[in-house]
XYZ file of N, CA and C in Angstrom:
159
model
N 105.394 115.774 116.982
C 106.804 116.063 117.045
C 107.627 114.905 116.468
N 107.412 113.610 116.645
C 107.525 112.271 116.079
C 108.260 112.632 114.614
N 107.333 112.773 113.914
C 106.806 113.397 112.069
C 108.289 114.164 112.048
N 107.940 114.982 112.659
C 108.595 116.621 112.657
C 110.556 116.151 112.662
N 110.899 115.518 113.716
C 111.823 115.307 113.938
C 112.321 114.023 113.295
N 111.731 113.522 113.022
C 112.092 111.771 111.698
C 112.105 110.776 112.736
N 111.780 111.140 113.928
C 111.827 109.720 115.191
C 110.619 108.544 114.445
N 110.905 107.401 114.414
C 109.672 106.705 114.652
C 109.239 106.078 115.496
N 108.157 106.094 115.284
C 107.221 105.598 116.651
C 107.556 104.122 117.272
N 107.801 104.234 116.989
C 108.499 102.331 117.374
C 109.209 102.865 118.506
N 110.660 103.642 118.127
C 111.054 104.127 119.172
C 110.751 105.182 120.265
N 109.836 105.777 120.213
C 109.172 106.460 121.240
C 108.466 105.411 122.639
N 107.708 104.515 121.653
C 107.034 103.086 122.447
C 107.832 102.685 122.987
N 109.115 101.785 122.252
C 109.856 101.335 123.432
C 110.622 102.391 124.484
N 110.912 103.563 124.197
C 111.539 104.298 125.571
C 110.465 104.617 126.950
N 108.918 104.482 126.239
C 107.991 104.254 127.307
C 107.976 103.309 128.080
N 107.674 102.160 126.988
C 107.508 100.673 127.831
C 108.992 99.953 128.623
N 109.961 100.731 128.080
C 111.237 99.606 128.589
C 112.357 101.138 128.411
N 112.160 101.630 129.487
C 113.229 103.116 129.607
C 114.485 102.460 129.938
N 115.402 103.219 129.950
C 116.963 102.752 130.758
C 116.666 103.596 131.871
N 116.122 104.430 131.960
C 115.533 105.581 133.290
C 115.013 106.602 133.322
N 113.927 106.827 134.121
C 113.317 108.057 134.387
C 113.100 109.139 135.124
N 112.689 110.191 134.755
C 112.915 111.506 135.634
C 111.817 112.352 135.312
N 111.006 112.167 137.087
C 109.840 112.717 137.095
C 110.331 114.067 137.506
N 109.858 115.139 136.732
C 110.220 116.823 137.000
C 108.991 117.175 137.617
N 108.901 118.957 138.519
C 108.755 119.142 139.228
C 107.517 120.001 138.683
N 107.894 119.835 137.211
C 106.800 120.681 136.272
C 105.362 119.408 135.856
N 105.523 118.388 136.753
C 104.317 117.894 136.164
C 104.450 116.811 135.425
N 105.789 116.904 134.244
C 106.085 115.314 133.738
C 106.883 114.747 133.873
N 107.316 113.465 133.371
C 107.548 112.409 133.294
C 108.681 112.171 131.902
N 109.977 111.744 132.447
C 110.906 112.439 130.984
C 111.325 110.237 130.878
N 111.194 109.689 129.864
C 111.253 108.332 130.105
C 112.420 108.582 128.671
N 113.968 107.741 129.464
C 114.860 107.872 128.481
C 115.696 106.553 128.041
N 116.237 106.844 126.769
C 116.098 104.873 126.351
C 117.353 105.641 125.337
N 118.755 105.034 125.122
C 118.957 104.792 124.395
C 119.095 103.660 123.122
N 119.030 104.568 122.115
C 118.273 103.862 120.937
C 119.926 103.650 119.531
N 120.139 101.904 119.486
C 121.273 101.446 118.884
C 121.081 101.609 117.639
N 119.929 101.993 117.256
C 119.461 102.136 115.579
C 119.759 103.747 114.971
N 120.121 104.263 116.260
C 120.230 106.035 115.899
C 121.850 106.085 116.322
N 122.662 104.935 116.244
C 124.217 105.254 116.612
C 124.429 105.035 117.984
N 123.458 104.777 118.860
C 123.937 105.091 120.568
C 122.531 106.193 121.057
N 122.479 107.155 120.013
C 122.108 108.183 120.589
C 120.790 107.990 121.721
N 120.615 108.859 122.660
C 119.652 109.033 123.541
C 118.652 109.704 123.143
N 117.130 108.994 123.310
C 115.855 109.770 123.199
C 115.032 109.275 124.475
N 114.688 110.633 124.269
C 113.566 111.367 125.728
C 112.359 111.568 125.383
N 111.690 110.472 125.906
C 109.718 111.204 125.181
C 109.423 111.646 127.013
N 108.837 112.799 126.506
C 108.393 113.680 127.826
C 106.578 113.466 127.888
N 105.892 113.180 129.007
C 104.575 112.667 129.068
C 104.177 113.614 129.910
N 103.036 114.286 130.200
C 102.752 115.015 130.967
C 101.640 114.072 131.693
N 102.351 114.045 132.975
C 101.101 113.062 133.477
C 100.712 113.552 134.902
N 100.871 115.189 135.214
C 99.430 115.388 136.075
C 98.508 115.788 135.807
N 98.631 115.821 134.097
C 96.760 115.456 133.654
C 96.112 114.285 133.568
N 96.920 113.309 133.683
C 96.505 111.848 133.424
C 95.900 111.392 134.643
């Protein structure tokens, strides 16, 4: 989805490793959200599914 949407991975990593905050849903994942100063302000959400993990 990365590819797909022109995000790069750089910024996916850091909204993992260093979120502004997260929100574990009820469906199972894990929504880790970071805004990112290189996209204007804008906010990105990488969603992890981690009750398979």
């Amino acid at each position: 989805m990365l590819v797909e949407r022109g995000i790069p991975a750089e910024w996916a990593d850091r909204a993992t490793e260093f979120p502004d905050r997260t929100e574990d849903k009820g469906d199972g994942t894990r929504h880790f959200i970071k805004q990112i100063p290189e996209s204007g302000g804008r906010w990105l959400t990488v969603v992890v599914n981690v009750a398979s993990q």
